[in-house]
Amino acid sequence: MMDHPLLIKTMLNRAYKLFPKKEIFSRCLDKDFRYTYGDFYERVCKLANILDHLRVKPGDKIGTFAWNTHRHMELYFAVTCCGAVLHTINIRLFAGHLQHIVNHAEDKLIFIDDDLVPQIEEIADELTTVEKYIIMTDQESIPETTLSPVFNYERLVGNASPSYDFPDLDENTTAALAYTSATTGLPKGVTYSHRSTYLHALTLCVPDAIGISERDVILPVVPMFHVFSWGFPFSAALMGSKLVLPGRNLSPPALCELIEQEKVTLVPGVPTIWINVFQHLESGAAYDLSSIRYILNGGAAISKTLVEAFHKKYGIKILGTYGMTEASPVVLTCPPKSYMDEWEEEQKYELESKQGRLLPGLEMKVVNENGEEIQWNGNEMGELLLQGPWIASEYYHNPEQSAAVFKDGWYHSNDMVTVDGEGYILVQDRGKDLIKSGGEWISSVDLENKIMAHPAVVEAAVIAIPDQKWQERPMACVVLKESERGRVTEEDILNFLKDKVAKWWLPDKVTFIDEVPKTSVGKFDKKLMREQYA
Amino acid sequence: MMDHPLLIKTMLNRAYKLFPKKEIFSRCLDKDFRYTYGDFYERVCKLANILDHLRVKPGDKIGTFAWNTHRHMELYFAVTCCGAVLHTINIRLFAGHLQHIVNHAEDKLIFIDDDLVPQIEEIADELTTVEKYIIMTDQESIPETTLSPVFNYERLVGNASPSYDFPDLDENTTAALAYTSATTGLPKGVTYSHRSTYLHALTLCVPDAIGISERDVILPVVPMFHVFSWGFPFSAALMGSKLVLPGRNLSPPALCELIEQEKVTLVPGVPTIWINVFQHLESGAAYDLSSIRYILNGGAAISKTLVEAFHKKYGIKILGTYGMTEASPVVLTCPPKSYMDEWEEEQKYELESKQGRLLPGLEMKVVNENGEEIQWNGNEMGELLLQGPWIASEYYHNPEQSAAVFKDGWYHSNDMVTVDGEGYILVQDRGKDLIKSGGEWISSVDLENKIMAHPAVVEAAVIAIPDQKWQERPMACVVLKESERGRVTEEDILNFLKDKVAKWWLPDKVTFIDEVPKTSVGKFDKKLMREQYA
């Protein structure tokens, strides 16, 4: 067989050659923008010429600090196909972490959306490797800025040549770099190769993963600075799927309007988004969302209550997904098996609120504290270990953290899970979020889902509080619907839980809060909460 | 990223771990057989132990001489996952070629279906490397045979241990070997790696290729000795699709009964099969074939008339595919693009009778006699060149033939094609089958399809006959329906063609024959016809 590499270039060429008429829609700050993969390819070539002109060399790290727009999409392909390394910087990190990761990655250039310039200005003095800043704006001129030297993306690209001969790289060439959103310590970097990116993008497309085709219209709500928007921009180009890039406005009305207007079929995002969209629909806002094949939930668990309510009230199916920065990111998706069509409704919704089963191409092991594989019976709990061509083997320039997590050829996820008899995984907790009460484990995620089934509850986070007798005990922090605040009591919540969990799982305390504190990627910040309530 | 290999073992493990309840149905000589991927995995492990016991070493070539049955499927996985090389021998080759390929491959063992033993007995004296013969039979004892030493598959496997630790191979390890069905010269061998086999199997599953999922029930009519049944057994295991293996009886009633009985969704095979099935349905035989998603046509072109008739009369969609031994084999499939839903019916059927567009992961170039790329306008014709991770880079131990076909990093297919503006390919002819009349090309395939649109015609083959004035002229060899024989004349055929082709395309002669001679893989044997009619 030919020694033919798996490259991101293959995805770009396919979009250009077979799907030049298909559209990319992009919501910019000042106006909506629409073009085709044909136009896109030409702009990617122009951008590649500009990268050469800016003396970008193979292996150079190129930072992006941007929303989900067509320009970010152009950077995804131009940077990687040139042989440089795309570093998507999480715009939600605080200044100390931002500065750390830009310096740690040794970014040479940073491409910045115009409204995000102030965040980079704030840290610019501390950046040791950045040579130039390129601002992406719809305006003729670039905004007033202290950054220097600074260039206008459109002016650079507008004048460049529209053809480029992308190199034939080794498939193991590093294509991209992303940092985890650390809840403890500093963010850790993960590098992705052309091979891993290609295999991940292709595998997402098979029906038993998500089933992405040219017929799909994909609206990635998940930011392009969160592990490549879970890989959807790459899968879209490979399959010629229309892309709808929502820019910075992720409010429920803006999203619902876009879905209706562009007839979106797949919408990936985190549960907070779907909780907000659901509440917006419940408030009486009416849209035609019938084009949706799946809401793709990821980043954190979604409650069975919400899965069921979306389906019953609005005919919308939710497909669970699960992954992490270390896994490119998708590891599990949750399509039912054909014979589950015969299952009871209740059992189906329970399945659909799980994280799912392993994607083809990966290997997994779920082990208990003694390193023994657990039974697939839905009860035994263990840590999920992973292997595969899109699983990291180390953290970037970080041997100490790497040694703790990548052991014996396996990535140790620190996620505690159960596996049912059909191979579907339910994440019970992050290792450190599990509550150990009197020698027995309590799953905070499970308790949260049960509390969130209460009709007055919007969100609930359960954390461990130290206990003299039991070592740890659960405490619930509950956000009520505005109309219910002051009306629902701790006792109501405990009464509601009574016939749903074992007696010793009942939280020792229920406290009502206005909002669950979240990390920069929208997950519950339990570390912060534990500190607050310790 | 982890250096994690793409292996056939991954497909086997996935079938076992996630789909142990899904079925494999197998029609054997004496009885129907049905088991699950769970049982299958155990038998594959037993077989692997037997291979060890028979002293099979990594890289050893293991021949199979068998129909589409569960035992052949077991060999597909046990041989390859052990690190040995599966050599599927085409049972339709004549003795001289059979003997050549077994010796050229240096097969160490041959596994033989009981009714095929006589064919091997005939050549056994000439086989220089075969050490043992294993006969696959439902009988208690093995049939009387001159082969020696000879073993009974079931007796060997029945006593073996049901667990086996398959090795972690390099992904470029050779997994399999197949020989082309030579119409000129000796058959040429192509080796397939674990990587190529995995990528081919995965890519077939994406919706824009074929879209294979756990929900599919696949009946490979195409023999497992024809380039691995076009890869379907591997895709089926990877996705957990139910497999229906039809054994040796491929008669239209047997196939239609199986489709109805097992609720088959995908049926890959060559056009001769579909012509026969259509005629069987036309004769009034009634089956419920509504489970079919696609008949997958490959191996040769199918006429638009038949595509249209299958759809209009029986509601059955045909999906075009195209490939060759040198390409694992699938290169093109023919799903329409979403915006083609708006097309006129006529235009759709025309599209559906094409071979299709390039699978994701491959690269192609279509070049004219000067090596320049042709325009994608549906008119210009050129030779299809291919690159990709499942395209061969050479013939096995055959430097001379390799040098003629694998040049400048491209596989030269010798297929003359046009590409339309949407990237869909129509094969006009094998290079040597094109007819050059007065300096202009005539496509024999195109003429054949137009003749086959005549209601009285079953099959038609067009060949070039030497001509003093024009160099070459077309001659048509036509098979009429039995009821029409003696009633339809040469003039009728020419009149029918008159308003469908340019005047100079009209055949100089139409001759009526009882059957078009075919090669061992069911293609028109034009070389033989040219010799007969020269």
mmCIF file of C-alpha atoms in Angstrom, chain B residues 45-348:
data_model
loop_
_atom_site.group_PDB
_atom_site.id
_atom_site.type_symbol
_atom_site.label_atom_id
_atom_site.label_comp_id
_atom_site.label_asym_id
_atom_site.label_seq_id
_atom_site.Cartn_x
_atom_site.Cartn_y
_atom_site.Cartn_z
ATOM 1 C CA CYS B 45 -9.890 -17.223 19.218
ATOM 2 C CA LYS B 46 -10.153 -21.004 18.880
ATOM 3 C CA LEU B 47 -9.075 -20.783 15.254
ATOM 4 C CA ALA B 48 -6.135 -18.560 16.217
ATOM 5 C CA ASN B 49 -5.011 -21.206 18.680
ATOM 6 C CA ILE B 50 -5.293 -23.796 15.910
ATOM 7 C CA LEU B 51 -3.154 -21.665 13.610
ATOM 8 C CA ASP B 52 -0.490 -21.581 16.316
ATOM 9 C CA HIS B 53 -0.840 -25.321 16.697
ATOM 10 C CA LEU B 54 -0.352 -25.741 12.927
ATOM 11 C CA ARG B 55 2.876 -23.705 13.317
ATOM 12 C CA VAL B 56 1.665 -20.653 11.430
ATOM 13 C CA LYS B 57 4.202 -17.860 11.903
ATOM 14 C CA PRO B 58 3.872 -14.088 11.368
ATOM 15 C CA GLY B 59 3.906 -13.360 7.650
ATOM 16 C CA ASP B 60 2.925 -16.885 6.583
ATOM 17 C CA LYS B 61 0.417 -16.906 3.728
ATOM 18 C CA ILE B 62 -2.803 -18.769 4.449
ATOM 19 C CA GLY B 63 -5.010 -19.556 1.459
ATOM 20 C CA THR B 64 -8.792 -19.728 1.563
ATOM 21 C CA PHE B 65 -10.817 -21.405 -1.161
ATOM 22 C CA ALA B 66 -14.341 -20.836 -0.012
ATOM 23 C CA TRP B 67 -17.787 -19.343 -0.421
ATOM 24 C CA ASN B 68 -19.324 -16.600 1.710
ATOM 25 C CA THR B 69 -19.809 -18.429 4.999
ATOM 26 C CA HIS B 70 -19.171 -17.869 8.704
ATOM 27 C CA ARG B 71 -16.049 -20.020 8.516
ATOM 28 C CA HIS B 72 -14.576 -17.810 5.829
ATOM 29 C CA MET B 73 -15.423 -14.824 8.071
ATOM 30 C CA GLU B 74 -13.588 -16.506 10.969
ATOM 31 C CA LEU B 75 -10.521 -16.923 8.764
ATOM 32 C CA TYR B 76 -10.668 -13.229 7.768
ATOM 33 C CA PHE B 77 -10.090 -12.231 11.376
ATOM 34 C CA ALA B 78 -8.093 -15.088 12.922
ATOM 35 C CA VAL B 79 -5.444 -15.176 10.198
ATOM 36 C CA THR B 80 -4.937 -11.400 10.012
ATOM 37 C CA CYS B 81 -5.103 -10.687 13.752
ATOM 38 C CA CYS B 82 -2.502 -13.387 14.405
ATOM 39 C CA GLY B 83 -0.086 -11.548 12.137
ATOM 40 C CA ALA B 84 -0.330 -14.024 9.262
ATOM 41 C CA VAL B 85 -1.489 -13.114 5.731
ATOM 42 C CA LEU B 86 -4.938 -14.027 4.438
ATOM 43 C CA HIS B 87 -4.857 -15.045 0.784
ATOM 44 C CA THR B 88 -8.393 -15.306 -0.597
ATOM 45 C CA ILE B 89 -8.151 -17.463 -3.717
ATOM 46 C CA ASN B 90 -10.636 -16.840 -6.517
ATOM 47 C CA ILE B 91 -12.389 -20.181 -7.007
ATOM 48 C CA ARG B 92 -13.373 -19.220 -10.549
ATOM 49 C CA LEU B 93 -9.821 -19.138 -11.889
ATOM 50 C CA PHE B 94 -8.839 -21.975 -14.203
ATOM 51 C CA ALA B 95 -6.339 -24.551 -13.017
ATOM 52 C CA GLY B 96 -3.248 -22.936 -14.549
ATOM 53 C CA HIS B 97 -3.885 -19.604 -12.838
ATOM 54 C CA LEU B 98 -4.885 -21.267 -9.568
ATOM 55 C CA GLN B 99 -1.685 -23.214 -9.434
ATOM 56 C CA HIS B 100 0.312 -20.112 -10.326
ATOM 57 C CA ILE B 101 -1.096 -17.896 -7.590
ATOM 58 C CA VAL B 102 -0.884 -20.483 -4.802
ATOM 59 C CA ASN B 103 2.778 -21.070 -5.651
ATOM 60 C CA HIS B 104 3.499 -17.380 -6.228
ATOM 61 C CA ALA B 105 1.918 -16.445 -2.895
ATOM 62 C CA GLU B 106 3.735 -19.374 -1.230
ATOM 63 C CA ASP B 107 0.622 -20.420 0.647
ATOM 64 C CA LYS B 108 1.471 -22.639 3.626
ATOM 65 C CA LEU B 109 -2.045 -23.859 4.421
ATOM 66 C CA ILE B 110 -5.230 -23.867 2.367
ATOM 67 C CA PHE B 111 -8.697 -23.862 3.933
ATOM 68 C CA ILE B 112 -11.200 -25.376 1.478
ATOM 69 C CA ASP B 113 -14.993 -25.624 1.414
ATOM 70 C CA ASP B 114 -15.906 -29.299 1.001
ATOM 71 C CA ASP B 115 -17.566 -28.993 -2.399
ATOM 72 C CA LEU B 116 -14.525 -27.164 -3.788
ATOM 73 C CA VAL B 117 -12.025 -29.875 -2.859
ATOM 74 C CA PRO B 118 -11.924 -31.381 -6.400
ATOM 75 C CA GLN B 119 -10.569 -28.121 -7.847
ATOM 76 C CA ILE B 120 -7.625 -28.198 -5.468
ATOM 77 C CA GLU B 121 -7.096 -31.935 -5.908
ATOM 78 C CA GLU B 122 -6.644 -31.269 -9.608
ATOM 79 C CA ILE B 123 -3.632 -29.010 -9.007
ATOM 80 C CA ALA B 124 -2.286 -30.398 -5.722
ATOM 81 C CA ASP B 125 0.629 -32.199 -7.341
ATOM 82 C CA GLU B 126 1.914 -28.896 -8.691
ATOM 83 C CA LEU B 127 1.695 -26.967 -5.407
ATOM 84 C CA THR B 128 5.172 -26.404 -4.034
ATOM 85 C CA THR B 129 4.618 -24.708 -0.673
ATOM 86 C CA VAL B 130 1.347 -25.999 0.762
ATOM 87 C CA GLU B 131 1.962 -28.111 3.865
ATOM 88 C CA LYS B 132 -1.565 -28.916 4.984
ATOM 89 C CA TYR B 133 -5.155 -28.775 3.768
ATOM 90 C CA ILE B 134 -8.067 -28.000 6.081
ATOM 91 C CA ILE B 135 -11.519 -28.894 4.859
ATOM 92 C CA MET B 136 -14.529 -26.929 5.999
ATOM 93 C CA THR B 137 -17.598 -29.107 6.152
ATOM 94 C CA ASP B 138 -20.795 -29.567 8.123
ATOM 95 C CA GLN B 139 -20.248 -33.329 8.006
ATOM 96 C CA GLU B 140 -18.833 -35.321 10.867
ATOM 97 C CA SER B 141 -16.124 -36.771 8.689
ATOM 98 C CA ILE B 142 -14.151 -35.239 5.876
ATOM 99 C CA PRO B 143 -14.953 -36.249 2.311
ATOM 100 C CA GLU B 144 -12.840 -38.798 0.462
ATOM 101 C CA THR B 145 -9.920 -36.868 -0.956
ATOM 102 C CA THR B 146 -6.492 -37.314 -2.480
ATOM 103 C CA LEU B 147 -5.268 -34.233 -0.596
ATOM 104 C CA SER B 148 -2.805 -34.979 2.186
ATOM 105 C CA PRO B 149 -2.296 -34.207 5.014
ATOM 106 C CA VAL B 150 -5.873 -33.135 5.492
ATOM 107 C CA PHE B 151 -7.763 -31.892 8.563
ATOM 108 C CA ASN B 152 -11.365 -31.230 9.494
ATOM 109 C CA TYR B 153 -11.917 -27.545 10.405
ATOM 110 C CA GLU B 154 -14.688 -28.223 12.886
ATOM 111 C CA ARG B 155 -12.827 -30.948 14.648
ATOM 112 C CA LEU B 156 -9.734 -28.764 15.029
ATOM 113 C CA VAL B 157 -11.625 -25.690 16.162
ATOM 114 C CA GLY B 158 -14.009 -27.589 18.410
ATOM 115 C CA ASN B 159 -11.221 -28.708 20.701
ATOM 116 C CA ALA B 160 -9.263 -25.447 20.937
ATOM 117 C CA SER B 161 -9.123 -22.938 23.768
ATOM 118 C CA PRO B 162 -11.659 -20.081 23.410
ATOM 119 C CA SER B 163 -9.296 -17.292 24.430
ATOM 120 C CA TYR B 164 -6.354 -15.792 22.612
ATOM 121 C CA ASP B 165 -4.156 -12.783 23.164
ATOM 122 C CA PHE B 166 -3.826 -11.163 19.729
ATOM 123 C CA PRO B 167 -0.494 -9.377 19.226
ATOM 124 C CA ASP B 168 -0.007 -5.609 18.926
ATOM 125 C CA LEU B 169 1.220 -5.422 15.357
ATOM 126 C CA ASP B 170 2.710 -2.551 13.437
ATOM 127 C CA GLU B 171 -0.145 -1.068 11.396
ATOM 128 C CA ASN B 172 1.846 -1.511 8.187
ATOM 129 C CA THR B 173 2.045 -5.273 8.688
ATOM 130 C CA THR B 174 0.692 -7.147 5.684
ATOM 131 C CA ALA B 175 -2.743 -8.522 6.533
ATOM 132 C CA ALA B 176 -3.940 -9.929 3.264
ATOM 133 C CA LEU B 177 -3.148 -10.737 -0.333
ATOM 134 C CA ALA B 178 -5.381 -10.949 -3.388
ATOM 135 C CA TYR B 179 -4.742 -11.485 -7.064
ATOM 136 C CA THR B 180 -6.350 -9.631 -9.939
ATOM 137 C CA SER B 181 -8.414 -11.602 -12.398
ATOM 138 C CA ALA B 182 -6.073 -11.178 -15.316
ATOM 139 C CA THR B 183 -7.612 -10.926 -18.758
ATOM 140 C CA THR B 184 -4.119 -10.710 -20.172
ATOM 141 C CA GLY B 185 -1.102 -12.510 -18.765
ATOM 142 C CA LEU B 186 -0.902 -14.021 -15.315
ATOM 143 C CA PRO B 187 -2.865 -12.711 -12.287
ATOM 144 C CA LYS B 188 -0.996 -10.026 -10.328
ATOM 145 C CA GLY B 189 -0.945 -9.958 -6.526
ATOM 146 C CA VAL B 190 -1.717 -6.998 -4.268
ATOM 147 C CA THR B 191 -0.954 -6.965 -0.540
ATOM 148 C CA TYR B 192 -3.091 -5.059 1.976
ATOM 149 C CA SER B 193 -1.882 -3.792 5.339
ATOM 150 C CA HIS B 194 -3.791 -3.593 8.614
ATOM 151 C CA ARG B 195 -3.764 0.204 8.210
ATOM 152 C CA SER B 196 -5.196 0.151 4.688
ATOM 153 C CA THR B 197 -7.849 -2.385 5.638
ATOM 154 C CA TYR B 198 -8.904 -0.384 8.702
ATOM 155 C CA LEU B 199 -9.082 2.960 6.892
ATOM 156 C CA HIS B 200 -10.998 1.441 3.975
ATOM 157 C CA ALA B 201 -13.493 -0.243 6.306
ATOM 158 C CA LEU B 202 -14.013 2.917 8.391
ATOM 159 C CA THR B 203 -14.370 5.200 5.389
ATOM 160 C CA LEU B 204 -17.058 3.002 3.783
ATOM 161 C CA CYS B 205 -19.130 3.660 6.911
ATOM 162 C CA VAL B 206 -19.417 7.450 6.582
ATOM 163 C CA PRO B 207 -22.746 8.601 5.122
ATOM 164 C CA ASP B 208 -21.038 10.215 2.148
ATOM 165 C CA ALA B 209 -19.512 6.872 1.185
ATOM 166 C CA ILE B 210 -22.187 4.260 1.914
ATOM 167 C CA GLY B 211 -23.221 5.029 5.472
ATOM 168 C CA ILE B 212 -22.945 1.692 7.254
ATOM 169 C CA SER B 213 -24.223 1.417 10.802
ATOM 170 C CA GLU B 214 -25.143 -1.093 13.446
ATOM 171 C CA ARG B 215 -28.703 -0.827 12.098
ATOM 172 C CA ASP B 216 -27.705 -2.309 8.760
ATOM 173 C CA VAL B 217 -28.142 -5.918 7.720
ATOM 174 C CA ILE B 218 -25.555 -6.637 5.047
ATOM 175 C CA LEU B 219 -25.807 -9.453 2.523
ATOM 176 C CA PRO B 220 -22.535 -9.566 0.572
ATOM 177 C CA VAL B 221 -23.464 -11.183 -2.715
ATOM 178 C CA VAL B 222 -20.027 -10.264 -3.998
ATOM 179 C CA PRO B 223 -17.820 -13.239 -3.114
ATOM 180 C CA MET B 224 -15.429 -13.092 -0.198
ATOM 181 C CA PHE B 225 -12.754 -14.183 -2.710
ATOM 182 C CA HIS B 226 -13.250 -10.928 -4.690
ATOM 183 C CA VAL B 227 -11.177 -8.319 -2.859
ATOM 184 C CA PHE B 228 -12.643 -9.202 0.555
ATOM 185 C CA SER B 229 -16.227 -8.874 -0.586
ATOM 186 C CA TRP B 230 -15.407 -5.209 -1.229
ATOM 187 C CA GLY B 231 -14.512 -4.769 2.470
ATOM 188 C CA PHE B 232 -18.038 -5.268 3.823
ATOM 189 C CA PRO B 233 -17.162 -8.038 6.319
ATOM 190 C CA PHE B 234 -14.661 -5.671 7.972
ATOM 191 C CA SER B 235 -17.049 -2.713 8.036
ATOM 192 C CA ALA B 236 -19.780 -4.954 9.433
ATOM 193 C CA ALA B 237 -17.607 -6.071 12.359
ATOM 194 C CA LEU B 238 -16.410 -2.538 13.082
ATOM 195 C CA MET B 239 -19.975 -1.206 13.220
ATOM 196 C CA GLY B 240 -21.685 -4.298 14.642
ATOM 197 C CA SER B 241 -23.917 -4.707 11.582
ATOM 198 C CA LYS B 242 -25.711 -8.002 11.159
ATOM 199 C CA LEU B 243 -24.160 -10.100 8.377
ATOM 200 C CA VAL B 244 -26.042 -12.461 6.101
ATOM 201 C CA LEU B 245 -23.621 -14.765 4.273
ATOM 202 C CA PRO B 246 -25.365 -16.433 1.337
ATOM 203 C CA GLY B 247 -23.083 -19.426 0.720
ATOM 204 C CA ARG B 248 -22.930 -20.682 -2.839
ATOM 205 C CA ASN B 249 -26.486 -20.263 -4.070
ATOM 206 C CA LEU B 250 -26.729 -16.816 -5.633
ATOM 207 C CA SER B 251 -29.800 -17.537 -7.732
ATOM 208 C CA PRO B 252 -32.375 -14.741 -7.765
ATOM 209 C CA PRO B 253 -34.958 -16.752 -5.767
ATOM 210 C CA ALA B 254 -32.365 -17.681 -3.116
ATOM 211 C CA LEU B 255 -31.210 -14.057 -2.775
ATOM 212 C CA CYS B 256 -34.718 -12.589 -2.702
ATOM 213 C CA GLU B 257 -35.796 -15.097 -0.074
ATOM 214 C CA LEU B 258 -32.790 -14.249 2.094
ATOM 215 C CA ILE B 259 -33.395 -10.506 1.754
ATOM 216 C CA GLU B 260 -37.016 -10.944 2.777
ATOM 217 C CA GLN B 261 -36.284 -13.415 5.575
ATOM 218 C CA GLU B 262 -33.386 -11.524 7.202
ATOM 219 C CA LYS B 263 -34.653 -7.973 6.428
ATOM 220 C CA VAL B 264 -31.480 -7.084 4.547
ATOM 221 C CA THR B 265 -30.696 -3.363 4.108
ATOM 222 C CA LEU B 266 -27.495 -3.389 1.991
ATOM 223 C CA VAL B 267 -26.747 -5.833 -0.864
ATOM 224 C CA PRO B 268 -23.446 -5.427 -2.696
ATOM 225 C CA GLY B 269 -22.907 -7.271 -5.982
ATOM 226 C CA VAL B 270 -22.146 -7.101 -9.703
ATOM 227 C CA PRO B 271 -24.634 -6.001 -12.402
ATOM 228 C CA THR B 272 -25.221 -9.529 -13.736
ATOM 229 C CA ILE B 273 -26.761 -10.402 -10.375
ATOM 230 C CA TRP B 274 -29.074 -7.382 -10.493
ATOM 231 C CA ILE B 275 -30.112 -8.023 -14.092
ATOM 232 C CA ASN B 276 -31.070 -11.568 -13.080
ATOM 233 C CA VAL B 277 -32.888 -10.419 -9.939
ATOM 234 C CA PHE B 278 -34.799 -7.851 -11.958
ATOM 235 C CA GLN B 279 -35.866 -10.430 -14.524
ATOM 236 C CA HIS B 280 -36.951 -12.754 -11.725
ATOM 237 C CA LEU B 281 -39.125 -10.005 -10.246
ATOM 238 C CA GLU B 282 -40.486 -9.189 -13.685
ATOM 239 C CA SER B 283 -41.529 -12.808 -14.110
ATOM 240 C CA GLY B 284 -44.025 -12.214 -11.325
ATOM 241 C CA ALA B 285 -42.155 -13.573 -8.298
ATOM 242 C CA ALA B 286 -43.326 -11.618 -5.242
ATOM 243 C CA TYR B 287 -41.169 -10.793 -2.210
ATOM 244 C CA ASP B 288 -41.192 -8.141 0.466
ATOM 245 C CA LEU B 289 -37.908 -6.358 -0.309
ATOM 246 C CA SER B 290 -38.848 -3.130 1.466
ATOM 247 C CA SER B 291 -36.003 -3.461 3.995
ATOM 248 C CA ILE B 292 -33.417 -2.677 1.275
ATOM 249 C CA ARG B 293 -31.775 0.733 1.657
ATOM 250 C CA TYR B 294 -29.443 0.176 -1.273
ATOM 251 C CA ILE B 295 -28.450 -2.348 -3.821
ATOM 252 C CA LEU B 296 -24.738 -1.577 -4.131
ATOM 253 C CA ASN B 297 -23.666 -2.079 -7.698
ATOM 254 C CA GLY B 298 -20.001 -2.540 -8.515
ATOM 255 C CA GLY B 299 -17.550 -4.423 -10.689
ATOM 256 C CA ALA B 300 -19.040 -2.962 -13.861
ATOM 257 C CA ALA B 301 -21.453 -0.228 -14.891
ATOM 258 C CA ILE B 302 -25.200 -0.550 -14.546
ATOM 259 C CA SER B 303 -27.523 0.991 -17.108
ATOM 260 C CA LYS B 304 -29.687 3.990 -16.293
ATOM 261 C CA THR B 305 -32.635 1.972 -17.581
ATOM 262 C CA LEU B 306 -32.152 -0.630 -14.875
ATOM 263 C CA VAL B 307 -31.554 1.980 -12.140
ATOM 264 C CA GLU B 308 -34.798 3.671 -13.129
ATOM 265 C CA ALA B 309 -36.793 0.462 -13.501
ATOM 266 C CA PHE B 310 -35.682 -0.917 -10.100
ATOM 267 C CA HIS B 311 -36.742 2.341 -8.466
ATOM 268 C CA LYS B 312 -40.003 2.938 -10.289
ATOM 269 C CA LYS B 313 -41.271 -0.624 -10.279
ATOM 270 C CA TYR B 314 -39.943 -1.946 -6.980
ATOM 271 C CA GLY B 315 -38.988 1.130 -4.956
ATOM 272 C CA ILE B 316 -35.371 -0.099 -4.758
ATOM 273 C CA LYS B 317 -32.498 2.391 -4.885
ATOM 274 C CA ILE B 318 -29.202 1.454 -6.504
ATOM 275 C CA LEU B 319 -26.013 3.073 -5.251
ATOM 276 C CA GLY B 320 -23.102 3.014 -7.679
ATOM 277 C CA THR B 321 -19.646 2.008 -6.454
ATOM 278 C CA TYR B 322 -16.364 1.591 -8.273
ATOM 279 C CA GLY B 323 -13.042 0.103 -7.403
ATOM 280 C CA MET B 324 -10.382 -2.436 -8.197
ATOM 281 C CA THR B 325 -8.079 -4.994 -6.599
ATOM 282 C CA GLU B 326 -5.336 -2.341 -6.505
ATOM 283 C CA ALA B 327 -7.593 -0.099 -4.351
ATOM 284 C CA SER B 328 -8.785 -2.389 -1.522
ATOM 285 C CA PRO B 329 -11.172 -2.050 -3.592
ATOM 286 C CA VAL B 330 -13.573 0.892 -3.200
ATOM 287 C CA VAL B 331 -12.625 4.256 -4.719
ATOM 288 C CA LEU B 332 -15.934 5.873 -5.680
ATOM 289 C CA THR B 333 -19.499 5.747 -4.420
ATOM 290 C CA CYS B 334 -22.428 7.681 -5.782
ATOM 291 C CA PRO B 335 -24.517 9.433 -3.106
ATOM 292 C CA PRO B 336 -26.240 12.540 -4.469
ATOM 293 C CA LYS B 337 -25.507 15.925 -2.876
ATOM 294 C CA SER B 338 -28.283 17.582 -0.896
ATOM 295 C CA TYR B 339 -29.011 20.248 -3.490
ATOM 296 C CA MET B 340 -29.509 17.585 -6.169
ATOM 297 C CA ASP B 341 -32.815 16.752 -4.454
ATOM 298 C CA GLU B 342 -34.174 19.623 -6.555
ATOM 299 C CA TRP B 343 -33.041 18.043 -9.825
ATOM 300 C CA GLU B 344 -35.380 16.624 -12.466
ATOM 301 C CA GLU B 345 -36.033 12.900 -12.205
ATOM 302 C CA GLU B 346 -34.220 12.216 -15.460
ATOM 303 C CA GLN B 347 -31.075 13.963 -14.264
ATOM 304 C CA LYS B 348 -31.172 12.058 -10.978
#
